[in-house]
Coordinates of C-alpha atoms in Angstrom, one line a residue:
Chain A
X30 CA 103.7 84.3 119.2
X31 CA 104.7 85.9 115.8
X32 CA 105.1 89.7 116.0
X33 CA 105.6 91.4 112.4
X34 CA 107.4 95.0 112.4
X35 CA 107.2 97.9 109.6
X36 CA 109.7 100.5 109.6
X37 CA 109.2 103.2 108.9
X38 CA 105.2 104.1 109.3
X39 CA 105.4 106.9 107.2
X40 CA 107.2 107.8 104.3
X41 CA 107.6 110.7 101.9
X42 CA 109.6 111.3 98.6
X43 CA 109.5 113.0 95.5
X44 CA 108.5 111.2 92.5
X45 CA 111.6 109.1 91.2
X46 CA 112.8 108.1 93.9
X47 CA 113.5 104.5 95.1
X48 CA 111.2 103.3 98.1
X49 CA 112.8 101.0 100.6
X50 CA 110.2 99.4 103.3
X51 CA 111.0 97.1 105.8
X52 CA 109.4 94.2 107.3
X53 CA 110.8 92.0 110.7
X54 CA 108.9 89.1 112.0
X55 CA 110.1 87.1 115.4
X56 CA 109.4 83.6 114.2
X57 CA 111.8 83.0 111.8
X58 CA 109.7 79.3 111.2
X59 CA 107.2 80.9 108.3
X60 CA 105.7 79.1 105.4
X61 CA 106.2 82.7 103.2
X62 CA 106.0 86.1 103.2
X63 CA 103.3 88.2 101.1
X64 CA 103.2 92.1 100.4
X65 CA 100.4 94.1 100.2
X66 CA 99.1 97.3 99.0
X67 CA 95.9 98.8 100.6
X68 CA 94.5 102.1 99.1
X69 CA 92.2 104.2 101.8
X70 CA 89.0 102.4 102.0
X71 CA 89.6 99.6 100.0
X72 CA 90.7 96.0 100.2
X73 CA 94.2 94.2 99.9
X74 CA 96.1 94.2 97.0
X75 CA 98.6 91.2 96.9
X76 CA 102.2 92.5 95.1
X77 CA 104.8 90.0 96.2
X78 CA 104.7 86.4 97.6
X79 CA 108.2 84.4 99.0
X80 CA 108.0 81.5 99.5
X81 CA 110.6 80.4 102.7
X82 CA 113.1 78.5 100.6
X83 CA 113.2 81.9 98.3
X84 CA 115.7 84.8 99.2
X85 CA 113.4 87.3 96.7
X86 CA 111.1 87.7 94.2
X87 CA 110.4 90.3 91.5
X88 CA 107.2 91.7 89.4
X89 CA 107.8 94.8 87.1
X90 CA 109.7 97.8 89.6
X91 CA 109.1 95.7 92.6
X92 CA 111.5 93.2 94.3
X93 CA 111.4 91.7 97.7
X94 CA 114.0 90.0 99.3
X95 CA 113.9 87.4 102.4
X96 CA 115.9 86.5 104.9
X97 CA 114.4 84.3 107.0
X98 CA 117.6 83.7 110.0
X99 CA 117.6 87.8 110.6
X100 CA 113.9 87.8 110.6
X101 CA 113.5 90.4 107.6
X102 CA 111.9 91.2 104.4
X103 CA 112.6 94.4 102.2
X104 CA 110.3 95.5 99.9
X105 CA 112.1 97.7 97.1
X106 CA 110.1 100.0 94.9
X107 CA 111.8 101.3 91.6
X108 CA 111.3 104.7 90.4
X109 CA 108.3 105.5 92.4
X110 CA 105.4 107.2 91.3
X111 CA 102.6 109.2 92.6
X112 CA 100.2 106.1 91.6
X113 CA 102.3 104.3 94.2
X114 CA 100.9 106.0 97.0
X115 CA 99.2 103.9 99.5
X116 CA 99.7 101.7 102.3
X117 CA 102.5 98.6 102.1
X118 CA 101.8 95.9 104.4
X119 CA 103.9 92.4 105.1
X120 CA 101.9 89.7 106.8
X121 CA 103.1 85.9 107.4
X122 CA 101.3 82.7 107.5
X123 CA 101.1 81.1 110.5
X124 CA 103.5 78.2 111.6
X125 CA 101.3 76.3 114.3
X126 CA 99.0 79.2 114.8
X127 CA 95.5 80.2 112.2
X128 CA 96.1 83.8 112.6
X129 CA 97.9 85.8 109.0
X130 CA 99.9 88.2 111.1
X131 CA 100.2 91.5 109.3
X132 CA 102.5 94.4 109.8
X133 CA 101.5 97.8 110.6
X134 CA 102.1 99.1 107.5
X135 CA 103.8 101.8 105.8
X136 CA 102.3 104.8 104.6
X137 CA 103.9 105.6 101.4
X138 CA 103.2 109.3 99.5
X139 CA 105.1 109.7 96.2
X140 CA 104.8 113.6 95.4
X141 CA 104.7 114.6 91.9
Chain B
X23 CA 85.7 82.6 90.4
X24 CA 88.4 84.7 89.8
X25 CA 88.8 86.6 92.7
X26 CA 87.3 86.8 96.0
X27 CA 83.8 88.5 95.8
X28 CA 82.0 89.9 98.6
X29 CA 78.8 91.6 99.3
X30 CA 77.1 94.2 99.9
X31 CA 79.7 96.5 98.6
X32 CA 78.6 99.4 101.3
X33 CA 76.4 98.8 104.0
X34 CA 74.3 101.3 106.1
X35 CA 72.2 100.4 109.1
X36 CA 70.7 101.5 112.2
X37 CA 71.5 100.6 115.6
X38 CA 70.1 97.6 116.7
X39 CA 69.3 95.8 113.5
X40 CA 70.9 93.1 112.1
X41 CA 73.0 92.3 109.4
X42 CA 74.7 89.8 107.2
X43 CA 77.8 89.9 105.4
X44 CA 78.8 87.2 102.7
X45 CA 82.2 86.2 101.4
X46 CA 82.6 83.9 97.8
X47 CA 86.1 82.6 97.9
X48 CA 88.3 81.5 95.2
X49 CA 87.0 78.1 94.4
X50 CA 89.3 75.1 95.4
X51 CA 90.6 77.3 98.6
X52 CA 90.1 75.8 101.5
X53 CA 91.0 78.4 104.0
X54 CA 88.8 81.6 104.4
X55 CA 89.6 84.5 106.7
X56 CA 87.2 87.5 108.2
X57 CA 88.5 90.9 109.0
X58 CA 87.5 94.0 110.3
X59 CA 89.7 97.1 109.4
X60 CA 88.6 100.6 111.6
X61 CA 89.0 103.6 110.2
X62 CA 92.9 104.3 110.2
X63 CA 93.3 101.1 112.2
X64 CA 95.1 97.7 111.5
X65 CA 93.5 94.4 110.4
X66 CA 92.2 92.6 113.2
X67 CA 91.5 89.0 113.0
X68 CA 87.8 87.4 113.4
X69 CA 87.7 84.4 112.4
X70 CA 89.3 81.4 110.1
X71 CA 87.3 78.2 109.0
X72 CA 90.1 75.6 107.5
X73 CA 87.9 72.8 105.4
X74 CA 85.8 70.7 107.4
X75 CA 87.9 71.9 110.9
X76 CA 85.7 73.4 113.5
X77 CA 86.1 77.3 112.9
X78 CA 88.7 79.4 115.3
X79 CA 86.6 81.9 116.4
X80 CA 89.1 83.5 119.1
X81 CA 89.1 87.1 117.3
X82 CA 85.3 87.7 117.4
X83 CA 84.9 90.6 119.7
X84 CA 81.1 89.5 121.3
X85 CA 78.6 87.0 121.2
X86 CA 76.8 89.3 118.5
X87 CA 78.9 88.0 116.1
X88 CA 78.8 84.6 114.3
X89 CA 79.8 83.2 110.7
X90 CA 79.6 80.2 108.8
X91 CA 81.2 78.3 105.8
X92 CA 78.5 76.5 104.2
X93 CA 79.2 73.6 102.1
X94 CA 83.4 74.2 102.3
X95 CA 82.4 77.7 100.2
X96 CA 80.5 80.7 101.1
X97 CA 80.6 82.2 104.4
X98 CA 78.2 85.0 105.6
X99 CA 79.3 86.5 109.0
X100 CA 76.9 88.0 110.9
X101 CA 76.3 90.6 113.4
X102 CA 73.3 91.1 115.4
X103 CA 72.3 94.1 117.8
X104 CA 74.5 96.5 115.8
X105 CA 76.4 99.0 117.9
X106 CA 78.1 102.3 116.1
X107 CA 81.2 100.4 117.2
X108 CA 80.9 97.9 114.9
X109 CA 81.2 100.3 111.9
X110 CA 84.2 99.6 110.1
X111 CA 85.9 97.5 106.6
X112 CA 84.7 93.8 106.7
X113 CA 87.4 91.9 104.9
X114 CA 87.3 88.6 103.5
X115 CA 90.2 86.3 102.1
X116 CA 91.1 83.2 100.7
X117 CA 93.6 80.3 100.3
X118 CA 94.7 77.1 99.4
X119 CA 96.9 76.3 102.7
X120 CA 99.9 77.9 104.7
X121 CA 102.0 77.6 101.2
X122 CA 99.8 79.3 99.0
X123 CA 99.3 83.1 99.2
X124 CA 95.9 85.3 100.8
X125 CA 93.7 86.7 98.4
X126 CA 91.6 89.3 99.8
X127 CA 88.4 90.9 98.8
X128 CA 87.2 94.3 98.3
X129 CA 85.3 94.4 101.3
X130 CA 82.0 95.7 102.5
X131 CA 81.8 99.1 104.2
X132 CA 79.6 98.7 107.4
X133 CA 78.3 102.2 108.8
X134 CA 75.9 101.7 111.5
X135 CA 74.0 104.8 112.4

């Protein structure tokens, strides 16, 4: 059964700053990797989608790298932003399963 | 369409009545997901329809709750009997196979009162 990790749940820095969030999964045998944003209330925002024969992929001050024998993903956020505040989530496909497994997020809050 | 549409928007019901949710995915994408999202809770899974596959229904928490996919398309979950307990995000996404990425919609916000 895939199990999908976000460290750390929380997170707080000062505008600026670079954001570092961390996914692991326990089934390394995953079609890809996707990223999400989720602001309070809403719905899910895709940012970033690996495919399993990608190491990372990049969109504007976002980057995501993969590495799929350590069971990891790192989602990198470039001079963040208070705009950036929200929850991050990492989810994979299944392999034999129907279920997206998702993380349990990480809180993000970018003070201005 | 462009995105995944869903609707109502925001919902508001009494105990005991029911209602109906509908999801329009992407067109072309064969898999659609439900989801219900508690407040400051995790996603939890519902149900997946996958073409013309029978439906996995493991996630759906009771018998009050049922969805269909009609025509490989739209889907309208639906929950009868409402409990308070059942207040929560209703999320809905779509996609083309394991390969292809989830797109998710907006959601519609059930309050059952």
């Amino acid at each position: 059964k895939q199990e999908v990790t976000q460290i750390p749940a929380a997170l707080s820095v000062p505008e600026g700053e670079n954001l570092v969030l961390n996914c692991s999964f326990t089934d390394s045998a995953i079609y890809n990797l996707q990223w999400f944003r989720q602001d309070p209330g809403k719905g899910l925002t895709s940012l970033l989608l690996i495919q399993s024969s990608q190491r990372e992929q990049t969109s504007g001050r976002l980057n995501a790298s993969l590495d799929k024998s350590s069971g990891r993903s790192t989602l990198y956020i470039a001079a963040s932003q208070p705009g950036d505040s929200a929850t991050y989530l990492c989810a994979v496909p299944p392999g034999a399963g129907n279920k997206l497994t998702f993380g349990g997020g990480t809180r993000v809050l970018v003070k201005p | 369409g462009a995105g995944v549409s869903q609707s109502p928007s925001n919902k508001v019901t009494e105990k005991g009545k029911d209602v109906e949710l509908r999801c329009d995915p992407i067109s072309g994408h064969t898999a659609l997901y439900w989801y219900r999202q508690s407040l400051g809770q995790g996603l939890e899974f519902l149900i997946y329809f996958q073409g013309n596959s029978a439906p996995d229904k493991s996630g759906l928490p009771s018998d009050r709750f049922s969805a269909e996919r009609t025509g490989g398309s739209v889907s309208t979950l639906t929950i009868q009997r409402t409990q308070q307990e059942d207040s929560a995000v209703y999320l809905c996404a779509s996609s083309s196979g394991p390969g292809g990425g989830y797109t998710f919609g907006s959601g519609t916000r059930l309050t059952v009162v």
